[in-house]
């Protein structure tokens, strides 16, 4: 049974919105016993009671027989009672056997009460080993996704972590000169550290992993996204080939701590399947915000959405040295470009602080009262190998290294013809108003929901997708063991009518999907949305507002932050467990 609703908790120091299942007074929980099992158990209890009655009738018939004293009428009565009772018992046993068979077919080997003998002590069959670090641990998202198929042979492999990573634990021969966060004095290398990261054909086993010199490794300025580019195309031209990527327990964060800790200390692993084709289709810009020709408050962020994942090393950096995307307003606007949303979105946040939001966090602004020009550059291509771009990239490229098709004519021409440019203007105003959730799916009280159905959160405004990460939106559960299902976030910009914002249709609001592994049986799940989530004006999600929990809390005592507490061990959210972010 699956249902969905919202309530709120004050965590130190951030507010959190929780989405759960099975609405019970103030707490919502997702996932209790399967309704089919409940029905089967009710039927079994009913048939059991009938069986007891039949046995009592047999005993009664036997009593009549033994006390008949040879009187024909009393003997005949005893026979009828015994015959009817035995027939009834036979019908009951047959009904029970048919019911047992049908529900075992519907529910699998576990049946209604599970298999005979001792219950298995290992993980449930739907649990994916070495997967929990995605979302629950250090791994935010990666490409190709888990279980992806028809991946182009010329793809790159990418991983984005939630924290800055120690480069030396990922790149063999790299020396950060004891300044892990400062790369200016580093001795560089591009060799794969195969002690900690292994890429191999699944059928060949881990020992057949690509060697350190068969993969070129690069990373983004924030030391969180790493690109692994095989020297040769993956797979085969004649058959699909499955690959495995293993991130080992030796990976280290930039602060010196182990990347995989506690129950996740064994690392992370995923598979994907490579097809027989090569990707020669250039990426396109799907939508942008702010919209061309309109005026916006100066604290607006610039958001560029692509139709496919792009190489983060071609699309991120600080504008003082990064020129693949230009933001100009009377000169180059200083700020940073960040990758987000499964590598499909780039956002620009300026450096100039201009106020605070409702959480007290700093808000940054573009120059006010000016025209802002944005240019997304295509990359120079290799002669005779179009649309493949020359490395190092001087423009945007996709996961196969194809240059941007900025004019959307299905052909890559390179710069300047394929540059994507637009302009908007800013006012001197700063817009401060928190975003809210408009709807969720599955909805409150909904049952019969598939255990792999994504949880969709539709916002009432356009959101900052770089704030939508596994640290700010989490999938909690009430399990006492270490079996957490993996999860990752994927967002879409939608038009006002809910259709995709593309083809020149301006984006109006955002839908965020929590994609996850198969939910485990008899487990309560409650997605949490923390106040660090922001809209495109850098307004934080506080007060967290939904249709169930309005911004005016006076009439909504079920919203947990009516009585703020520093943790979920006290206050109105007593007993709801949480995970460390």
Coordinates of C-alpha atoms in Angstrom, one line a residue:
X1 CA 0.0 0.0 0.0
X2 CA 1.4 3.4 -1.0
X3 CA 0.1 6.8 -0.2
X4 CA 1.7 10.2 -0.1
X5 CA 1.3 13.4 2.0
X6 CA 3.5 16.2 3.4
X7 CA 4.5 17.4 6.8
X8 CA 7.5 19.5 8.1
X9 CA 10.3 19.3 10.5
X10 CA 12.7 21.8 11.8
X11 CA 16.2 20.3 11.5
X12 CA 19.2 22.1 12.8
X13 CA 19.5 24.5 11.0
X14 CA 17.3 23.7 8.0
X15 CA 13.6 23.1 7.6
X16 CA 12.7 19.8 6.0
X17 CA 9.6 18.8 4.1
X18 CA 8.8 15.1 4.4
X19 CA 6.8 13.0 1.9
X20 CA 5.7 9.6 3.2
X21 CA 3.1 7.0 3.1
X22 CA 0.1 5.7 5.1
X23 CA -1.4 8.8 6.7
X24 CA -1.7 8.2 10.4
X25 CA -2.6 11.3 12.4
X26 CA 0.5 13.5 12.2
X27 CA 2.8 11.1 10.5
X28 CA 2.8 9.8 7.0
X29 CA 4.4 6.5 6.1
X30 CA 5.0 4.8 2.7
X31 CA 4.7 1.1 2.3
X32 CA 3.1 -1.4 4.7
X33 CA 2.0 -5.0 4.1
X34 CA 0.9 -5.8 0.6
X35 CA -3.0 -5.6 0.3
X36 CA -3.0 -9.0 -1.4
X37 CA -1.3 -10.5 1.7
X38 CA -3.8 -8.9 4.0
X39 CA -6.7 -10.3 1.9
X40 CA -5.1 -13.7 1.8
X41 CA -4.6 -13.7 5.6
X42 CA -8.3 -12.7 6.2
X43 CA -9.4 -15.6 3.9
X44 CA -7.2 -18.0 5.8
X45 CA -8.5 -16.9 9.1
X46 CA -12.1 -17.3 7.9
X47 CA -11.5 -20.8 6.4
X48 CA -9.7 -21.7 9.6
X49 CA -12.7 -20.8 11.7
X50 CA -14.9 -22.9 9.4
X51 CA -12.5 -25.8 9.8
X52 CA -12.8 -25.6 13.5
X53 CA -16.6 -25.6 13.3
X54 CA -16.4 -28.7 11.0
X55 CA -14.2 -30.5 13.5
X56 CA -16.6 -29.6 16.3
X57 CA -19.5 -31.0 14.3
X58 CA -17.5 -34.3 13.7
X59 CA -16.9 -34.5 17.4
X60 CA -20.6 -33.9 18.1
X61 CA -21.6 -36.6 15.6
X62 CA -19.2 -39.0 17.3
X63 CA -20.8 -38.1 20.6
X64 CA -24.3 -38.8 19.2
X65 CA -23.1 -42.1 17.8
X66 CA -21.5 -43.3 21.0
X67 CA -24.6 -42.3 23.1
X68 CA -27.2 -43.6 20.6
X69 CA -27.6 -46.8 22.6
X70 CA -28.6 -48.7 19.4
X71 CA -31.7 -46.6 18.9
X72 CA -32.1 -46.5 15.1
X73 CA -33.4 -42.9 15.0
X74 CA -30.5 -41.6 17.1
X75 CA -27.9 -43.6 15.1
X76 CA -29.3 -42.2 11.8
X77 CA -29.1 -38.7 13.2
X78 CA -25.5 -39.3 14.2
X79 CA -24.7 -40.6 10.7
X80 CA -26.1 -37.5 9.0
X81 CA -24.2 -35.1 11.3
X82 CA -20.9 -37.0 10.6
X83 CA -21.5 -37.2 6.8
X84 CA -22.4 -33.5 6.6
X85 CA -19.5 -32.5 8.8
X86 CA -16.9 -34.6 6.8
X87 CA -18.3 -33.2 3.5
X88 CA -18.1 -29.6 4.9
X89 CA -14.5 -30.2 6.1
X90 CA -13.5 -31.6 2.6
X91 CA -15.0 -28.5 1.0
X92 CA -13.1 -26.2 3.4
X93 CA -9.8 -28.0 2.9
X94 CA -10.3 -27.8 -0.9
X95 CA -11.1 -24.1 -0.7
X96 CA -8.0 -23.5 1.5
X97 CA -5.7 -25.4 -1.0
X98 CA -7.1 -23.5 -4.0
X99 CA -6.7 -20.2 -2.1
X100 CA -3.1 -21.1 -1.0
X101 CA -2.2 -22.0 -4.6
X102 CA -3.6 -18.8 -6.2
X103 CA -2.0 -16.4 -3.7
X104 CA 1.4 -18.3 -4.0
X105 CA 1.2 -17.7 -7.7
X106 CA 0.4 -14.0 -7.2
X107 CA 2.9 -13.4 -4.5
X108 CA 5.8 -15.6 -5.5
X109 CA 7.8 -18.1 -3.5
X110 CA 7.2 -16.2 -0.2
X111 CA 3.4 -16.9 -0.5
X112 CA 1.2 -15.6 2.2
X113 CA 3.3 -16.3 5.2
X114 CA 6.6 -17.0 3.5
X115 CA 8.3 -20.3 2.7
X116 CA 8.3 -23.2 5.2
X117 CA 11.1 -23.5 7.7
X118 CA 13.4 -20.6 8.7
X119 CA 13.0 -17.3 7.0
X120 CA 16.1 -16.2 5.0
X121 CA 18.3 -13.8 6.9
X122 CA 19.9 -12.2 3.8
X123 CA 18.8 -9.2 1.8
X124 CA 15.4 -9.3 0.0
X125 CA 15.6 -10.6 -3.6
X126 CA 14.8 -7.1 -4.9
X127 CA 17.7 -5.4 -3.0
X128 CA 20.6 -4.4 -5.3
X129 CA 24.0 -5.0 -3.6
X130 CA 26.6 -2.2 -3.7
X131 CA 23.9 0.3 -4.7
X132 CA 23.0 2.2 -1.6
X133 CA 25.8 4.8 -1.8
X134 CA 23.8 6.4 -4.7
X135 CA 21.7 9.0 -2.9
X136 CA 22.2 7.7 0.6
X137 CA 26.0 8.1 0.4
X138 CA 28.7 10.1 -1.4
X139 CA 27.4 9.4 -5.0
X140 CA 24.9 12.0 -6.2
X141 CA 24.4 10.8 -9.8
X142 CA 26.4 9.3 -12.7
X143 CA 26.3 8.6 -16.4
X144 CA 25.3 6.2 -17.9
X145 CA 22.5 5.6 -15.3
X146 CA 22.0 2.3 -13.5
X147 CA 20.7 -0.3 -15.8
X148 CA 20.8 1.9 -18.9
X149 CA 20.7 0.2 -22.3
X150 CA 21.5 1.3 -25.8
X151 CA 24.4 3.4 -24.6
X152 CA 26.5 4.6 -27.6
X153 CA 29.9 3.0 -27.9
X154 CA 31.7 6.3 -27.9
X155 CA 30.3 7.4 -24.6
X156 CA 32.2 8.8 -21.6
X157 CA 31.5 7.7 -18.1
X158 CA 30.9 10.3 -15.5
X159 CA 30.3 10.4 -11.7
X160 CA 29.3 13.4 -9.6
X161 CA 29.9 13.2 -5.8
X162 CA 28.3 15.2 -3.1
X163 CA 31.6 16.4 -1.6
X164 CA 35.0 17.5 -3.0
X165 CA 37.1 14.5 -3.7
X166 CA 40.9 13.8 -3.3
X167 CA 42.1 13.8 -6.9
X168 CA 44.9 11.4 -6.1
X169 CA 42.5 8.7 -5.1
X170 CA 40.9 8.9 -8.6
X171 CA 43.8 9.8 -10.9
X172 CA 47.0 7.8 -10.8
X173 CA 50.2 9.8 -10.7
X174 CA 48.4 13.1 -9.7
X175 CA 50.1 15.1 -7.0
X176 CA 48.2 17.9 -5.2
X177 CA 51.3 19.0 -3.2
X178 CA 49.3 18.7 0.0
X179 CA 46.8 21.3 -1.1
X180 CA 43.8 19.2 -2.1
X181 CA 41.4 22.1 -2.7
X182 CA 44.0 24.2 -4.6
X183 CA 44.8 22.8 -8.0
X184 CA 47.1 25.7 -9.1
X185 CA 50.2 24.1 -7.8
X186 CA 49.4 20.5 -8.7
X187 CA 51.4 18.0 -10.8
X188 CA 48.7 16.8 -13.2
X189 CA 48.0 13.4 -14.7
X190 CA 45.1 11.8 -16.6
X191 CA 45.7 8.2 -15.7
X192 CA 42.9 6.1 -14.1
X193 CA 43.6 4.9 -10.5
X194 CA 42.6 1.3 -11.1
X195 CA 43.1 0.5 -7.4
X196 CA 39.9 2.4 -6.6
X197 CA 38.0 2.5 -9.9
X198 CA 37.5 -0.4 -12.3
X199 CA 35.7 -0.4 -15.6
X200 CA 35.2 -3.8 -17.3
X201 CA 33.0 -6.0 -19.4
X202 CA 30.7 -7.7 -17.0
X203 CA 31.1 -11.1 -18.6
X204 CA 34.9 -10.9 -18.4
X205 CA 35.0 -10.1 -14.7
X206 CA 36.8 -7.5 -12.6
X207 CA 40.3 -8.8 -13.4
X208 CA 39.8 -7.7 -17.1
X209 CA 39.3 -4.1 -16.1
X210 CA 40.6 -1.3 -18.4
X211 CA 44.2 -0.4 -17.5
X212 CA 45.2 3.0 -16.1
X213 CA 46.5 4.2 -19.5
X214 CA 43.3 3.1 -21.3
X215 CA 41.1 5.7 -19.7
X216 CA 41.6 9.5 -19.6
X217 CA 40.3 11.2 -16.4
X218 CA 39.3 14.8 -16.1
X219 CA 37.4 16.8 -13.4
X220 CA 35.4 20.0 -12.8
X221 CA 36.7 22.9 -10.8
X222 CA 34.6 22.0 -7.8
X223 CA 36.3 18.6 -7.6
X224 CA 32.9 16.9 -7.5
X225 CA 32.4 15.7 -11.1
X226 CA 34.8 13.3 -12.8
X227 CA 34.9 12.3 -16.4
X228 CA 36.3 8.9 -17.5
X229 CA 36.9 8.7 -21.3
X230 CA 38.0 5.3 -22.6
X231 CA 40.8 5.5 -25.2
X232 CA 38.9 3.0 -27.4
X233 CA 35.2 2.7 -28.1
X234 CA 33.4 0.4 -25.7
X235 CA 31.5 -2.7 -26.7
X236 CA 31.2 -4.3 -30.1
X237 CA 29.9 -3.5 -33.6
X238 CA 28.0 -6.8 -33.7
X239 CA 26.4 -7.3 -30.3
X240 CA 25.3 -5.5 -27.2
X241 CA 27.9 -5.6 -24.3
X242 CA 27.2 -5.2 -20.6
X243 CA 29.8 -3.1 -18.6
X244 CA 30.3 -2.8 -14.8
X245 CA 31.8 0.2 -13.0
X246 CA 33.1 -0.3 -9.5
X247 CA 34.0 2.6 -7.2
X248 CA 36.1 0.9 -4.5
X249 CA 36.4 1.6 -0.7
X250 CA 39.8 3.3 -1.2
X251 CA 38.2 6.5 -2.6
X252 CA 38.9 9.5 -0.4
X253 CA 37.3 12.9 0.1
X254 CA 39.4 16.1 -0.1
X255 CA 39.2 16.4 3.6
X256 CA 41.0 13.1 4.0
X257 CA 37.9 11.1 5.2
X258 CA 36.9 7.9 3.5
X259 CA 34.3 8.5 0.7
X260 CA 32.4 5.4 1.6
X261 CA 31.7 5.1 5.3
X262 CA 29.7 2.9 7.8
X263 CA 27.2 0.6 6.1
X264 CA 28.3 1.9 2.7
X265 CA 32.1 1.2 3.3
X266 CA 32.2 -1.5 0.6
X267 CA 31.9 1.1 -2.2
X268 CA 29.5 1.4 -5.1
X269 CA 28.9 -0.5 -8.3
X270 CA 26.5 -0.3 -11.3
X271 CA 26.0 -1.8 -14.7
X272 CA 24.9 -0.5 -18.1
X273 CA 24.7 -2.0 -21.6
X274 CA 26.5 -0.6 -24.6
X275 CA 24.8 -0.9 -28.0
X276 CA 26.3 -1.5 -31.4
X277 CA 26.1 2.1 -32.6
X278 CA 28.1 5.4 -32.4
X279 CA 26.6 8.7 -31.3
X280 CA 27.0 11.3 -34.0
X281 CA 24.0 13.5 -33.1
X282 CA 25.0 16.9 -31.7
X283 CA 23.3 18.2 -28.5
X284 CA 20.8 21.1 -28.6
X285 CA 19.5 23.7 -26.2
X286 CA 16.0 22.7 -25.0
X287 CA 15.1 25.8 -23.0
X288 CA 16.6 28.8 -21.3
X289 CA 15.6 31.1 -18.5
X290 CA 15.3 34.1 -18.2
X291 CA 13.3 34.3 -21.4
X292 CA 14.6 36.4 -24.3
X293 CA 13.4 40.0 -24.4
X294 CA 11.9 40.1 -20.9
X295 CA 12.9 42.1 -17.8
X296 CA 13.6 40.3 -14.5
X297 CA 14.7 41.1 -10.9
X298 CA 18.4 41.2 -10.8
X299 CA 18.7 38.2 -8.4
X300 CA 17.5 35.8 -11.2
X301 CA 19.8 32.9 -12.0
X302 CA 20.6 31.9 -15.6
X303 CA 19.4 28.4 -16.4
X304 CA 20.3 26.5 -19.6
X305 CA 18.6 23.1 -20.2
X306 CA 19.9 20.7 -22.9
X307 CA 18.1 17.9 -24.6
X308 CA 20.7 15.3 -23.4
X309 CA 23.5 15.0 -20.9
X310 CA 26.6 17.1 -21.7
X311 CA 30.3 16.8 -20.6
X312 CA 30.5 18.9 -17.4
X313 CA 34.1 19.8 -18.1
X314 CA 32.9 21.7 -21.2
X315 CA 30.2 23.6 -19.4
X316 CA 31.4 24.5 -15.9
X317 CA 33.9 26.9 -14.4
X318 CA 34.3 30.5 -13.2
X319 CA 33.7 33.2 -15.8
X320 CA 37.1 34.8 -15.1
X321 CA 38.7 31.9 -16.9
X322 CA 35.9 29.9 -18.5
X323 CA 34.7 31.2 -21.9
X324 CA 32.6 28.3 -23.3
X325 CA 29.5 30.2 -22.0
X326 CA 29.6 34.0 -21.8
X327 CA 27.4 36.3 -19.6
X328 CA 27.9 40.0 -20.4
X329 CA 26.2 43.1 -19.0
X330 CA 28.5 46.1 -19.7
X331 CA 31.4 43.6 -19.5
X332 CA 31.9 40.0 -18.5
X333 CA 29.7 39.2 -15.4
X334 CA 31.8 37.4 -12.8
X335 CA 30.2 34.2 -11.5
X336 CA 30.3 30.4 -11.6
X337 CA 28.7 27.9 -14.0
X338 CA 27.5 24.7 -12.3
X339 CA 26.3 21.4 -13.8
X340 CA 23.1 19.8 -12.5
X341 CA 20.1 17.6 -13.3
X342 CA 21.9 14.4 -14.5
X343 CA 24.3 16.6 -16.6
X344 CA 21.4 18.2 -18.6
X345 CA 21.3 21.6 -16.9
X346 CA 23.9 24.4 -16.5
X347 CA 23.2 27.3 -14.1
X348 CA 25.1 30.6 -13.7
X349 CA 25.2 32.2 -10.3
X350 CA 26.9 35.7 -10.1
X351 CA 29.5 36.6 -7.5
X352 CA 28.0 39.9 -6.3
X353 CA 26.0 39.5 -3.0
X354 CA 23.0 41.7 -2.8
X355 CA 20.8 40.5 0.1
X356 CA 19.5 37.5 2.0
X357 CA 16.6 35.1 1.5
X358 CA 14.0 34.0 4.1
X359 CA 16.6 31.4 5.5
X360 CA 19.2 34.1 6.0
X361 CA 21.3 32.8 3.1
X362 CA 23.1 35.2 0.8
X363 CA 21.5 36.1 -2.5
X364 CA 23.6 37.0 -5.5
X365 CA 22.7 39.4 -8.3
X366 CA 23.4 40.3 -11.9
X367 CA 24.1 43.9 -12.7
X368 CA 20.8 45.8 -12.3
X369 CA 19.1 48.0 -14.9
X370 CA 21.1 46.6 -17.9
X371 CA 20.8 44.3 -20.8
X372 CA 22.3 40.9 -20.2
X373 CA 23.7 39.0 -23.2
X374 CA 24.3 35.2 -22.9
X375 CA 26.2 33.1 -25.5
X376 CA 26.5 29.4 -25.3
X377 CA 29.4 28.5 -27.6
X378 CA 29.7 25.5 -30.0
X379 CA 33.0 23.7 -30.0
X380 CA 35.5 23.7 -32.9
X381 CA 35.2 20.3 -34.6
X382 CA 37.9 17.9 -35.9
X383 CA 38.1 18.2 -39.7
X384 CA 36.5 15.3 -41.5
X385 CA 35.1 13.9 -38.2
X386 CA 32.2 16.2 -37.6
X387 CA 30.4 16.6 -35.2
X388 CA 33.3 15.3 -33.0
X389 CA 35.0 18.3 -31.3
X390 CA 38.7 19.1 -30.8
X391 CA 40.0 18.6 -27.3
X392 CA 40.5 20.6 -25.2
X393 CA 36.9 21.8 -25.8
X394 CA 36.3 25.5 -26.5
X395 CA 32.5 25.0 -26.5
X396 CA 29.7 22.7 -25.3
X397 CA 29.9 19.0 -26.1
X398 CA 27.8 16.0 -25.2
X399 CA 28.9 12.7 -23.6
X400 CA 30.3 11.5 -27.0
X401 CA 32.2 14.7 -27.6
X402 CA 29.8 16.1 -30.2
X403 CA 29.7 19.9 -30.6
X404 CA 26.6 21.9 -29.8
X405 CA 23.9 22.3 -32.6
X406 CA 23.0 25.8 -31.4
X407 CA 20.9 26.8 -34.4
X408 CA 18.8 23.6 -34.1
X409 CA 19.2 22.5 -37.8
X410 CA 20.3 18.9 -36.9
X411 CA 23.8 19.6 -38.2
X412 CA 26.8 20.7 -36.3
X413 CA 28.7 23.6 -38.0
X414 CA 30.8 24.7 -35.0
X415 CA 31.3 28.3 -33.9
X416 CA 30.1 30.9 -34.6
X417 CA 27.1 29.5 -36.7
X418 CA 26.1 27.1 -34.0
X419 CA 26.5 29.4 -31.0
X420 CA 23.3 29.8 -29.0
X421 CA 22.7 33.4 -27.9
X422 CA 19.9 35.4 -26.4
X423 CA 19.4 38.6 -24.3
X424 CA 17.2 39.8 -21.5
X425 CA 17.2 42.8 -19.1
X426 CA 17.3 43.3 -15.4
X427 CA 15.6 45.7 -13.1
X428 CA 17.1 47.1 -9.8
X429 CA 14.6 45.0 -7.8
X430 CA 15.3 41.9 -5.8
X431 CA 12.5 39.3 -5.7
X432 CA 12.1 37.5 -2.3
X433 CA 9.3 35.0 -2.0
X434 CA 9.7 31.3 -1.1
X435 CA 8.6 28.6 -3.6
X436 CA 6.0 25.9 -2.8
X437 CA 5.0 22.5 -3.8
X438 CA 1.9 22.4 -6.0
X439 CA 1.3 18.6 -6.2
X440 CA 2.8 15.2 -5.6
X441 CA 2.4 11.8 -7.1
X442 CA 1.6 9.3 -5.7
X443 CA -1.0 11.3 -3.9
X444 CA -2.1 11.1 -0.2
X445 CA -4.0 7.9 0.6
X446 CA -3.2 6.3 -2.8
X447 CA -2.8 2.5 -2.8
X448 CA -1.7 -0.1 -5.3
X449 CA 1.3 1.9 -6.4
X450 CA 4.1 0.0 -8.1
X451 CA 7.3 -0.3 -6.0
X452 CA 9.4 1.2 -8.7
X453 CA 7.2 4.2 -9.5
X454 CA 9.1 7.5 -9.3
X455 CA 7.9 10.0 -6.7
X456 CA 7.0 13.2 -8.6
X457 CA 7.1 16.6 -6.9
X458 CA 5.6 19.5 -9.0
X459 CA 6.7 22.9 -7.8
X460 CA 4.7 26.1 -8.3
X461 CA 7.6 28.0 -9.8
X462 CA 10.8 27.4 -11.7
X463 CA 13.4 25.9 -9.4
X464 CA 17.2 26.0 -9.3
X465 CA 18.3 22.5 -10.4
X466 CA 21.8 22.9 -8.9
X467 CA 20.1 23.0 -5.5
X468 CA 18.2 19.8 -6.3
X469 CA 20.7 17.2 -5.1
X470 CA 20.8 14.2 -2.9
X471 CA 21.9 16.3 0.1
X472 CA 18.9 18.6 -0.1
X473 CA 16.2 16.1 -1.1
X474 CA 16.5 12.7 0.6
X475 CA 14.6 9.4 0.7
X476 CA 14.4 8.3 4.3
X477 CA 13.1 5.0 5.7
X478 CA 12.4 3.3 9.0
X479 CA 14.5 0.3 8.5
X480 CA 16.7 -0.8 11.4
X481 CA 19.1 -2.7 9.1
X482 CA 21.5 -1.2 6.5
X483 CA 19.4 -2.0 3.4
X484 CA 18.6 1.4 1.9
X485 CA 17.4 1.6 -1.7
X486 CA 19.4 3.8 -4.0
X487 CA 17.8 7.0 -5.3
X488 CA 18.6 9.9 -7.6
X489 CA 16.9 13.1 -8.8
X490 CA 15.8 14.1 -12.3
X491 CA 13.9 17.4 -13.1
X492 CA 12.0 18.8 -16.0
X493 CA 11.2 22.4 -16.8
X494 CA 7.5 22.7 -17.8
X495 CA 5.4 25.3 -19.5
X496 CA 2.5 26.9 -17.7
X497 CA 0.1 24.2 -19.0
X498 CA 2.4 21.4 -17.8
X499 CA 3.8 20.5 -21.2
X500 CA 7.5 20.3 -21.7
X501 CA 9.2 23.7 -22.1
X502 CA 10.9 23.3 -25.4
X503 CA 10.7 24.6 -29.0
X504 CA 10.6 28.2 -27.8
X505 CA 7.9 27.7 -25.1
X506 CA 9.1 29.5 -22.0
X507 CA 9.6 27.5 -18.8
X508 CA 7.2 28.2 -16.0
X509 CA 7.7 25.7 -13.2
X510 CA 9.6 22.5 -12.4
X511 CA 8.8 18.9 -11.8
X512 CA 11.3 16.8 -9.8
X513 CA 11.3 13.0 -9.9
X514 CA 12.9 10.9 -7.2
X515 CA 13.9 7.7 -9.1
X516 CA 14.8 4.8 -6.9
X517 CA 15.5 1.1 -6.5
X518 CA 12.6 -1.3 -5.8
X519 CA 11.0 -0.4 -2.5
X520 CA 11.5 -3.1 0.1
X521 CA 8.4 -4.8 1.6
X522 CA 7.0 -3.6 4.9
X523 CA 9.2 -0.4 5.0
X524 CA 8.1 3.1 5.6
X525 CA 9.5 5.7 3.2
X526 CA 9.4 9.4 3.6
X527 CA 11.1 11.7 1.1
X528 CA 12.5 14.9 2.7
X529 CA 12.9 18.3 1.1
X530 CA 15.3 20.6 3.0
X531 CA 15.2 24.4 3.0
X532 CA 18.5 24.5 1.0
X533 CA 16.4 23.8 -2.1
X534 CA 15.9 27.1 -4.0
X535 CA 14.0 28.6 -6.9
X536 CA 15.6 30.5 -9.8
X537 CA 15.6 33.7 -7.7
X538 CA 17.6 31.9 -4.9
X539 CA 14.7 31.9 -2.6
X540 CA 14.9 29.0 -0.2
X541 CA 12.1 26.5 0.5
X542 CA 11.1 28.1 3.8
X543 CA 8.5 28.2 5.1
X544 CA 8.0 24.9 3.3
X545 CA 4.5 25.1 1.7
X546 CA 2.3 22.6 0.0
X547 CA -1.4 22.2 -0.5
X548 CA -1.4 20.1 2.6
X549 CA 0.7 22.5 4.6
X550 CA 0.0 26.2 3.7
X551 CA 2.4 29.0 4.5
X552 CA 0.0 30.1 7.2
X553 CA 0.6 27.3 9.8
X554 CA -2.1 28.5 12.3
X555 CA -4.7 26.3 10.7
X556 CA -2.4 23.3 10.0
X557 CA -1.2 21.8 13.3
X558 CA -0.1 18.6 11.5
X559 CA 2.8 20.5 9.9
X560 CA 5.7 19.6 12.2
X561 CA 7.5 23.0 12.1
X562 CA 4.5 24.6 14.0
X563 CA 6.5 23.6 17.0
X564 CA 10.2 24.0 15.9
X565 CA 12.7 21.5 17.3
X566 CA 16.4 21.0 16.7
X567 CA 16.0 17.4 15.7
X568 CA 13.5 14.6 15.2
X569 CA 14.1 13.2 18.7
X570 CA 11.9 15.8 20.3
X571 CA 8.9 18.0 19.4
X572 CA 6.0 17.3 17.2
X573 CA 7.9 14.9 14.9
X574 CA 9.0 12.5 17.7
X575 CA 10.1 9.1 16.5
X576 CA 10.7 9.9 12.8
X577 CA 14.3 8.7 12.0
X578 CA 16.6 10.7 9.8
X579 CA 19.8 10.1 7.8
X580 CA 22.9 12.3 8.2
X581 CA 23.4 14.4 5.1

